XYZ file of C-alpha atoms in Angstrom:
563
model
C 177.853 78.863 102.627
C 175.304 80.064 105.006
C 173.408 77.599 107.317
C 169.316 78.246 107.594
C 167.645 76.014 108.733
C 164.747 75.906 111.249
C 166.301 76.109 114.727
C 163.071 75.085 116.302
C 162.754 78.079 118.592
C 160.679 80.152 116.840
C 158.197 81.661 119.579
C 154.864 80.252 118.341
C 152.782 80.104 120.571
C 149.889 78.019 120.985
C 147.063 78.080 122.915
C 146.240 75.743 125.696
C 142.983 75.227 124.887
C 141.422 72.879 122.028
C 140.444 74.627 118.981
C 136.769 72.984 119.567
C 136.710 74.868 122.805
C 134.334 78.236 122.808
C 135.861 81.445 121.469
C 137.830 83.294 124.374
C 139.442 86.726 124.568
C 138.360 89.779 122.806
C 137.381 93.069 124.353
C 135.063 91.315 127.301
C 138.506 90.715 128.884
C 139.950 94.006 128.996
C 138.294 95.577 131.334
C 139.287 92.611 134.056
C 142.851 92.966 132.535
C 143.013 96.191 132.693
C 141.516 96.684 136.082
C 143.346 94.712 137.928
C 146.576 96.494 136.908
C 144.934 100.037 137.626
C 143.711 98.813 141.395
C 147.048 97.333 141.645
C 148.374 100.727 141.156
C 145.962 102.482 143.509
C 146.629 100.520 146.448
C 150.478 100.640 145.886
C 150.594 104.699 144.688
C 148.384 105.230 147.602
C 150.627 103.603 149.944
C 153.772 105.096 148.756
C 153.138 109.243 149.270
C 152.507 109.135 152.899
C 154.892 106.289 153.918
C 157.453 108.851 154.500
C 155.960 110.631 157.432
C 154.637 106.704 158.708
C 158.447 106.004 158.943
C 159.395 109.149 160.880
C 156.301 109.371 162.969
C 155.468 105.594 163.899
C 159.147 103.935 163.244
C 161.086 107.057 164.548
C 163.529 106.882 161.656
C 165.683 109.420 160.651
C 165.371 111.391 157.075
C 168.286 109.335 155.975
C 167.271 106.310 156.966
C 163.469 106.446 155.809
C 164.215 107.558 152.895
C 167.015 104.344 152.110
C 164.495 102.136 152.566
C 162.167 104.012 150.439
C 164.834 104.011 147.499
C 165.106 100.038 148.114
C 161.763 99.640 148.084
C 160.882 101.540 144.339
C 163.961 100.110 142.831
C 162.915 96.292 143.644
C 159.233 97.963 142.380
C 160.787 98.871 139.583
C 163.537 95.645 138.594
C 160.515 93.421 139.510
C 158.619 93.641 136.352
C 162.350 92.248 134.552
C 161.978 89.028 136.894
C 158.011 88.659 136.388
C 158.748 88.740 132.339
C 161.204 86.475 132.488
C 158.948 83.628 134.315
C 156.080 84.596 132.687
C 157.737 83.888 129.390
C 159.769 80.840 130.311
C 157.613 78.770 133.250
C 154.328 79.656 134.037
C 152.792 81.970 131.136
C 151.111 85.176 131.627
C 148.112 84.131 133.317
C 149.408 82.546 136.497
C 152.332 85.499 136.533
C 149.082 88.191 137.068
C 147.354 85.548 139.303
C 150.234 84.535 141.291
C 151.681 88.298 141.771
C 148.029 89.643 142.660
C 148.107 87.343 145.336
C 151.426 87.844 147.020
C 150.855 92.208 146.575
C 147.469 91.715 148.699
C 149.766 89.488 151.014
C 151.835 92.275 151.180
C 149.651 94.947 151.808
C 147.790 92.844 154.647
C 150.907 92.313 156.237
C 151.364 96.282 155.807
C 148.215 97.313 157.755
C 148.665 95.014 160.364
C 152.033 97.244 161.295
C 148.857 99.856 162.223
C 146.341 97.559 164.365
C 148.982 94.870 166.110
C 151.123 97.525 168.683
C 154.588 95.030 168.696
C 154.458 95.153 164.530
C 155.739 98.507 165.393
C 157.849 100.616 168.031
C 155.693 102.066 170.879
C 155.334 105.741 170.785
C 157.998 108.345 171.803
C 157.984 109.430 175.914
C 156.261 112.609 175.893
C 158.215 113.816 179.152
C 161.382 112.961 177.962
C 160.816 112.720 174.403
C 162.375 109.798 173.714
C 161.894 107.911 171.034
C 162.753 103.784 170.711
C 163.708 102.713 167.147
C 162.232 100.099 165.769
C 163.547 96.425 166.800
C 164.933 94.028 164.238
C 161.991 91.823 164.155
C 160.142 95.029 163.646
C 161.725 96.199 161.366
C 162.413 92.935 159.209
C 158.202 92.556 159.912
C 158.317 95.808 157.887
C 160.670 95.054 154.899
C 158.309 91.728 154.411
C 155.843 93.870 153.822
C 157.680 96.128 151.729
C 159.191 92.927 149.381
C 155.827 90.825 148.802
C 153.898 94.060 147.669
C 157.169 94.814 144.918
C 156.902 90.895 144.224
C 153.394 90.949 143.391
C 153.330 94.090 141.694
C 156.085 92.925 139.359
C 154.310 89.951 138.360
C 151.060 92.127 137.634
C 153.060 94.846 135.876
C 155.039 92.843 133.453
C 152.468 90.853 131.710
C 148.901 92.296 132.081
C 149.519 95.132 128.924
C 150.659 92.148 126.714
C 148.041 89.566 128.505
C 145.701 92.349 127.394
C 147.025 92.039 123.906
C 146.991 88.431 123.436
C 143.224 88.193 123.986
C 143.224 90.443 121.116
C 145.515 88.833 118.578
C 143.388 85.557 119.325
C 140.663 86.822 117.471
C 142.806 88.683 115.038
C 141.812 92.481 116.417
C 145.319 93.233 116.548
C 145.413 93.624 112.814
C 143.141 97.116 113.439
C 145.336 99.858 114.263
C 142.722 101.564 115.387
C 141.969 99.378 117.871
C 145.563 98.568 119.197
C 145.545 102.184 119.460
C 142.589 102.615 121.530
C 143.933 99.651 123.586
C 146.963 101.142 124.850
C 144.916 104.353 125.139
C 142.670 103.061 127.853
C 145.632 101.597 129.123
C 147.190 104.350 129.730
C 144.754 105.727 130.759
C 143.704 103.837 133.696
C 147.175 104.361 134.629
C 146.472 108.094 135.121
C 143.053 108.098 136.655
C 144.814 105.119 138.992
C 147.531 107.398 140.496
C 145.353 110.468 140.813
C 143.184 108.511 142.770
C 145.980 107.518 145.304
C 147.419 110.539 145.551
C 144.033 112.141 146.141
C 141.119 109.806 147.978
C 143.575 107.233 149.325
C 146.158 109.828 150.892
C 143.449 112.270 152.186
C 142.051 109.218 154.110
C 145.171 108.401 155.492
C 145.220 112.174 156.622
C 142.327 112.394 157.780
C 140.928 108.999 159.406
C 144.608 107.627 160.557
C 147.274 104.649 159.232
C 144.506 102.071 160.251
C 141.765 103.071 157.977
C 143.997 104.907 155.693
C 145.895 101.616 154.861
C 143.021 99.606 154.991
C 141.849 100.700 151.817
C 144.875 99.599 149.822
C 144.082 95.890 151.232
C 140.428 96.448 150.140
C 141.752 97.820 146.485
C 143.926 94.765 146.007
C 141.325 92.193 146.939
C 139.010 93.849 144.797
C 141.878 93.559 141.950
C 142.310 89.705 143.034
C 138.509 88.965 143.053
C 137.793 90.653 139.246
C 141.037 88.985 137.738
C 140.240 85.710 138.774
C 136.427 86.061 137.951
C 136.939 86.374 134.471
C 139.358 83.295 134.438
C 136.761 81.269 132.283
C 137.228 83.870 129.214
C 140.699 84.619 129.069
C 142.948 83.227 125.893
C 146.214 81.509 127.648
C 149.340 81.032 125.803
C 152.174 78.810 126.876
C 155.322 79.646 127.996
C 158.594 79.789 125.708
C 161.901 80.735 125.976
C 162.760 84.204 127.039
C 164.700 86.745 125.516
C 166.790 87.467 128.560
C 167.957 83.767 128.731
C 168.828 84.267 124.783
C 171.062 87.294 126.178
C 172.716 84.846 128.184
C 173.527 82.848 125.809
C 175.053 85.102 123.652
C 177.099 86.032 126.127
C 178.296 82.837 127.073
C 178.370 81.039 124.005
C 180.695 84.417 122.670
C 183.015 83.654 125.597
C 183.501 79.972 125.061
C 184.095 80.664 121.535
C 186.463 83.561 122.103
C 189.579 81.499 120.670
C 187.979 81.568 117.085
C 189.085 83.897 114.686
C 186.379 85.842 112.776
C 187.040 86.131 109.157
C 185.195 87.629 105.737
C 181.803 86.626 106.673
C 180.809 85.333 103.645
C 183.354 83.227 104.320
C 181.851 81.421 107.854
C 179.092 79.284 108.600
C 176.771 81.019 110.771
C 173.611 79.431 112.525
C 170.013 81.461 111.665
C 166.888 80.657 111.465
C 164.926 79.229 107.808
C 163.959 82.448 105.932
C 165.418 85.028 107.905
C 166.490 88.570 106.967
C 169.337 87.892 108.941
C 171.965 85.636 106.850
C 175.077 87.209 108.599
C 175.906 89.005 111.608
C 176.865 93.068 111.317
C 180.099 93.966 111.528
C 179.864 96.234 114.669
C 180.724 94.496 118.254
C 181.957 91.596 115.787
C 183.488 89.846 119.096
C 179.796 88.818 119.839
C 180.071 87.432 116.037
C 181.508 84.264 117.342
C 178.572 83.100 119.662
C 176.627 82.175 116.401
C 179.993 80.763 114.094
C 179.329 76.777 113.142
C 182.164 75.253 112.954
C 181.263 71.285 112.902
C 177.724 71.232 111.524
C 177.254 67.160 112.302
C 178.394 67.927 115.931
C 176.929 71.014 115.917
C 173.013 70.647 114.510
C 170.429 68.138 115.576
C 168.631 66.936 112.283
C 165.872 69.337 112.099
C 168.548 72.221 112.489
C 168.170 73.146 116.089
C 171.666 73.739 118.267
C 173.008 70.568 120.507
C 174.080 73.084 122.867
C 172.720 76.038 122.190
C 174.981 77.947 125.465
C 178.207 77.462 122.933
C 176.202 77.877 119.111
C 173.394 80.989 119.035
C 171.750 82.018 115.996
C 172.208 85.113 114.349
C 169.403 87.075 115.497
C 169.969 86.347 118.989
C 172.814 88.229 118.469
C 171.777 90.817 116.056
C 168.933 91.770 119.332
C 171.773 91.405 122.220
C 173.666 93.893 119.420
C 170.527 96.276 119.716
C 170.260 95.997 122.958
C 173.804 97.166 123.470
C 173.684 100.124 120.819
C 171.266 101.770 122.823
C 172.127 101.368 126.860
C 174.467 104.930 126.724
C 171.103 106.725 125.391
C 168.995 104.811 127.803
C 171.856 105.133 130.431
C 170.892 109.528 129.844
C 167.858 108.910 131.577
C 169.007 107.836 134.871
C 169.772 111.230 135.960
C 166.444 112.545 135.469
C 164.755 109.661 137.356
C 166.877 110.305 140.266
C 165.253 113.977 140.449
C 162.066 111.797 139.675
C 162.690 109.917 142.932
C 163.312 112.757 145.176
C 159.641 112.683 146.902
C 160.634 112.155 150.167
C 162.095 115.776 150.559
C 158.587 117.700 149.097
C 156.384 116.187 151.521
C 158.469 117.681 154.251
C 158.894 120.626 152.345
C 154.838 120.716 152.302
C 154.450 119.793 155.779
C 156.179 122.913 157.010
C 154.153 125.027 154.372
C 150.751 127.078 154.515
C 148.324 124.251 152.510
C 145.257 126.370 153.052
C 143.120 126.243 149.699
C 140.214 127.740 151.858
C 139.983 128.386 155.454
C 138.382 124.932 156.137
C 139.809 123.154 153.656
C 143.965 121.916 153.330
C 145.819 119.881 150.568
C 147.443 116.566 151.802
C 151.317 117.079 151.966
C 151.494 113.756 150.152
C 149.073 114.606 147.504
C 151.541 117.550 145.745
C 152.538 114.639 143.518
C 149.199 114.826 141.786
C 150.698 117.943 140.552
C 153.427 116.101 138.524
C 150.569 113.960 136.861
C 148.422 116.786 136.088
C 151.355 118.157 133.942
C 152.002 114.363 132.592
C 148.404 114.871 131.166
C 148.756 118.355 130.144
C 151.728 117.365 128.108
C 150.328 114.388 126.282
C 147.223 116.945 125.240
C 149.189 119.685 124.468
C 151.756 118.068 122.644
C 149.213 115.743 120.162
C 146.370 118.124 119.970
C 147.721 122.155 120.106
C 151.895 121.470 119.056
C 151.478 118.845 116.521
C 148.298 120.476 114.274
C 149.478 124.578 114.935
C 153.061 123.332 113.701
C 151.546 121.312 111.065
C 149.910 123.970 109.639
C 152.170 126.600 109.670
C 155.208 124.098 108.174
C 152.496 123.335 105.871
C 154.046 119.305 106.302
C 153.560 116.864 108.901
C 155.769 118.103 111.964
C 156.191 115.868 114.865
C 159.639 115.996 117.034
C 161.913 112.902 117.155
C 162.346 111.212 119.947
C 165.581 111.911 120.998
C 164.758 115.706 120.552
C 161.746 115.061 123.007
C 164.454 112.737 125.552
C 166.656 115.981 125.202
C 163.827 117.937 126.175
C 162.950 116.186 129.269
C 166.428 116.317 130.713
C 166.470 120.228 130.304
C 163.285 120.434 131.933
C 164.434 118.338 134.753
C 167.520 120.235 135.138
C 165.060 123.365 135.236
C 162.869 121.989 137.825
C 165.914 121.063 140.504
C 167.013 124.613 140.245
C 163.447 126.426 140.785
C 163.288 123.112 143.490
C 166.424 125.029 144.909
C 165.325 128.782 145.043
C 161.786 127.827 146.366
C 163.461 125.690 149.220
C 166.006 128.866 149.976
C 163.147 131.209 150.317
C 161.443 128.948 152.533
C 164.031 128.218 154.575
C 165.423 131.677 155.412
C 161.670 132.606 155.945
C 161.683 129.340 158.689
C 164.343 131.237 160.260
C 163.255 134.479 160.196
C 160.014 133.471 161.865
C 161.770 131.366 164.806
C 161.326 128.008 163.506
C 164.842 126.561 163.195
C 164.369 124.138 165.811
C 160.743 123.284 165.164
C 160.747 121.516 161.881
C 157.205 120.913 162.013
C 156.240 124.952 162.205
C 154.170 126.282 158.827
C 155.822 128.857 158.252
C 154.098 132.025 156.997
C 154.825 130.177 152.550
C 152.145 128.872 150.669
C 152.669 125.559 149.809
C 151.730 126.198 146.398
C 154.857 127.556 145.385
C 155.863 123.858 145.248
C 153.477 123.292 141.879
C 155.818 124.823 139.531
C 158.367 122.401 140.271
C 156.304 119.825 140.425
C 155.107 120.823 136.803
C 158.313 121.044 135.593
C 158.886 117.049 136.986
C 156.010 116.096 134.927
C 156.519 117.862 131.915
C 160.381 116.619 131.930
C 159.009 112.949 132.841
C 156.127 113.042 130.102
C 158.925 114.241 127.086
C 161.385 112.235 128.251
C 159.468 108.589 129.257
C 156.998 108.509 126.560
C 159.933 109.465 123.999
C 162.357 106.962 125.243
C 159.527 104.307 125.148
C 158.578 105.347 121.897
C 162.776 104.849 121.003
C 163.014 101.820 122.305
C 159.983 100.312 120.071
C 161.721 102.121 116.935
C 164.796 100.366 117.841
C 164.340 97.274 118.811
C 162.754 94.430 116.143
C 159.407 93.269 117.219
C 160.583 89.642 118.829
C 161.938 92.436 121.806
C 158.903 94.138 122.469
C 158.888 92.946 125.880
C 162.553 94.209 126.417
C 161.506 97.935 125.114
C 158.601 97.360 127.150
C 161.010 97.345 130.791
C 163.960 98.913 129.556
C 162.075 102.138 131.333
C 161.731 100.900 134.973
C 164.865 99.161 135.278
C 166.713 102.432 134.662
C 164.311 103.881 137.391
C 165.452 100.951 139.606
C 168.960 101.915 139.234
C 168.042 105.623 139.531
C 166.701 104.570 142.712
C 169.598 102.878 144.040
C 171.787 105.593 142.808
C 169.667 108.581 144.442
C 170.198 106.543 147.714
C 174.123 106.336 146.897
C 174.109 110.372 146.222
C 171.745 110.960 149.275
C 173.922 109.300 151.613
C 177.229 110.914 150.025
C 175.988 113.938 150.253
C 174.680 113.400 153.903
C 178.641 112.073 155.215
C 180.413 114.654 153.572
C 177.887 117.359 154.544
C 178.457 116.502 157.962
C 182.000 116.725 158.773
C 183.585 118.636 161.176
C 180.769 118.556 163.226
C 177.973 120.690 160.845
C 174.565 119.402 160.294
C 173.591 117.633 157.612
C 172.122 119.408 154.360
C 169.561 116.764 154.527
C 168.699 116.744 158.420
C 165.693 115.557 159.633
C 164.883 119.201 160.558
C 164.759 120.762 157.597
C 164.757 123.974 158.188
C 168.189 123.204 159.841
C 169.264 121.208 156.901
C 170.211 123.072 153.879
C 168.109 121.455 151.226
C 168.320 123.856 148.469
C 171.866 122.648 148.399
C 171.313 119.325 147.867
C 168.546 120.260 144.714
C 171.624 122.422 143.519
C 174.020 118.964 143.642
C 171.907 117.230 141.639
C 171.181 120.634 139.074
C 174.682 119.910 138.445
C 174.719 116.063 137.810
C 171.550 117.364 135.626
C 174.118 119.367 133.522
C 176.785 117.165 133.106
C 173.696 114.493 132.161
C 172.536 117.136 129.003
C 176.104 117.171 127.664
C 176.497 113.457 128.331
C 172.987 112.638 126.178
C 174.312 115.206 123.487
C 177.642 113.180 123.062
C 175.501 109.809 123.287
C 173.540 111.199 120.354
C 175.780 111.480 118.065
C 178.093 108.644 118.798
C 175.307 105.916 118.946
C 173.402 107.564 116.004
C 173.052 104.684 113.393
């Protein structure tokens, strides 16, 4: 006999205001929503491209070592959102999560732009005569990771609760019951998103080229206090829903309350008691990863239960859906797990703005493309995709099937690591030709010589990155939703950058393994800080081959986690 009653923790929520309050939310909202995440990104993106050549130039770090911190410095970007979900949802709401984390990124980025106007934020400049160089102190450089952890603070707060802050306003006044408009909602989303990062690594980076750090980070403060100022203007209108327990503290749970309970035996399960909520689809657990079975198994229901059904303790009795979605959650981390390689090429931008540097940028004689802004090359092709793909692909094949055709999204995922694999090798052979060019022009020791290369022969990789990033990301987002039941939404919703935060910590694992070994017996480094000393094409061809390995490893994934 099956227990179901209500466990009291179903996620209701309620607003905070009275009903005899005025209407709030709707589509007046959105635009204050979904502005402050798109200046967010503007001042951050626009920060990011250059930072690389601000470390080497101002800080006098190494290639290594600039590029470490720039790893540790996207993967807390990218694990923050996780953390700003999980407070939003179980202490202060969405609402003060945005408010809070606007805050602390324009903290951030203040404390950022002061490394350009105060001269002991930073080291003094190198000795001309004897061209030396002093690295940064440690109160420099801890002055500098500040910076670096308030802006991924406050960004995570933003990034993990405006799209479904954005949404609630909605489902207040029961819009979300339009498909239309939920999908014209995560349309402008997205598309803020796009316009946001073009804009940084266009406007924002050419002023940092062109009028200096000071100004050039100046406008990134200037962008985040204008995000700050709009969010909290339209404070009055918002709908605010209160806090209530998070899934992540439900995967806990499970977890725990499996391994206390790990000396029961699991039998028939029409046999046990379980604990699940009143009316659910979910009367007993699935057989697979049956260990996790024993987190929800009742075994003294007067101990057990409080009288309206809820769990005593509810870190030794779960019910069964939290462990039917810790179950989904499980089935799909090898597919999600595929993805990390490909973010790791994603990650590599430090090398193609040195690459760029030493390259003819030249559009006209008067006119020059910022190193930094090559990367607007990978979002063009993000945008190309997404239009190809839904308005040429989908109708031509369509037709000629004469039935709807659209690609799964594991085909797409498959797709994307190909074309990533693709894009480190033609990363490879455009770095060789470069290179032995370098040298055959006399510019082995002078890493900052343009060598006689356009620097457009660095947009077909870049179009690759974005075509492989726009098959892959949207189709694994897309998988996640399909997977996961709707109560993990906001799971599906970060699975995507914490993988890139662990692809981030990885790349700066493989970076540095490949920089030790490289370097024994004396030889430079494949990924010097002279580059045209360095051998960078082999590095791109190290991580062609983890690429490789990555497509069979996503091909065997497929088919052994295919339900």
């Amino acid at each position: 006999m099956e227990n179901c009653k209500n466990d009291g923790k179903t996620m209701v929520e309620e607003p905070l205001l009275e009903s005899a309050a005025p209407v709030k939310g709707g589509f007046r909202t959105l635009p204050f929503i979904i502005g402050t995440e798109a200046l967010e990104k503007m001042a951050t993106f626009g920060l990011s491209p250059n930072m690389t050549l601000y470390l080497m130039n101002d800080y006098h770090m190494e290639m290594t070592t600039a590029s470490n911190v720039l790893f540790m410095w996207s993967a807390a970007t990218n694990f923050m959102p996780l953390i700003g979900a999980f407070i939003a949802d179980s202490f202060l709401g969405r609402f003060h999560t945005i408010g809070f984390g606007s805050i602390i990124c324009l903290m951030g980025i203040i404390l950022l732009w002061s490394t350009t106007i105060i001269p002991h934020a930073r080291p003094p400049p190198c000795d001309q005569s004897s061209n030396i160089c002093s690295p940064p102190t440690m109160f420099q450089f801890l002055y500098l990771c500040m910076s670096f952890g308030l802006i991924s603070i406050g960004a995570g707060g933003i990034r993990s609760s405006s799209l479904a802050f954005g949404a609630d306003q909605l489902e207040k006044r029961g819009f979300h019951k339009n498909p239309g408009v939920k999908q014209s909602y995560f349309g402008w989303y997205y598309a803020s998103y796009t316009l946001s990062v073009l804009f940084a690594l266009t406007c924002v980076v050419y002023i940092q080229d062109n009028l200096g750090w000071g100004v050039g980070f100046a406008v990134p403060a200037v962008l985040m206090l204008s995000a700050v100022t709009s969010f909290f203007l339209a404070s009055p209108f918002y709908v605010r829903f209160k806090s209530s327990s998070s899934l992540i503290t439900g995967f806990v749970q499970v977890a725990v309350a499996s391994y206390n309970n790990r000396h029961l035996k699991l039998s028939d399960s029409t046999s046990c008691l379980y604990h699940c909520k009143n009316g659910s689809g979910h009367v007993f657990p699935s057989e697979k990863l049956r260990f996790l079975n024993k987190a929800c198994i009742v075994r003294d229901a007067q101990k057990e239960l409080a009288s309206d059904g809820r769990a005593i303790n509810p870190w030794r009795l779960c019910t069964v859906e939290q462990v039917e979605e810790l179950k989904v959650l499980l089935r799909v981390v090898p597919i999600w797990s595929s993805g990390m390689i490909m973010s790791i090429n994603l990650s590599q931008s430090t090398f193609p703005v040195l690459q760029a540097v030493s390259m003819d940028r030249h559009i006209t004689s008067s006119f020059e493309i910022p190193a930094a802004s090559f990367s607007m090359f990978v979002v063009i092709a993000v945008i190309l995709w997404v239009a190809l793909y839904d308005r040429v692909y989908i109708p031509l094949a369509s037709r000629l099937m004469g039935r709807p055709v659209r690609l799964s999204t594991r085909r797409r995922m498959g797709i994307g690591i190909f074309l990533s694999f693709l894009a480190m090798i033609v990363s490879a052979m455009v770095e060789a030709i470069r290179r032995s060019l370098a040298i055959n022009q006399g510019a082995l020791n002078h890493p900052q010589a343009v060598v006689s290369m356009s620097a457009l022969w660095l947009v077909p990789q870049n179009f690759l990155t974005g075509f492989a990033e726009a098959a892959n990301a949207i189709a694994q987002n897309e998988f996640y939703f399909s997977e996961f039941p709707r109560s993990m939404s906001s799971i599906a919703s970060t699975l995507l950058g914490i993988g890139m935060c662990l692809a981030n910590l990885l790349a700066s694992f493989i970076m540095n393994t490949v920089d030790y070994l490289s370097k024994e017996g004396g030889n430079e480094s494949w990924i010097s800080s002279n580059i045209n000393k360095g051998h960078y094409d082999y590095y791109y061809l190290v991580l062609a081959g983890l690429s490789m390995a990555n497509m069979f490893y996503f091909l065997t994934m497929i088919n052994i986690c295919s339900p």
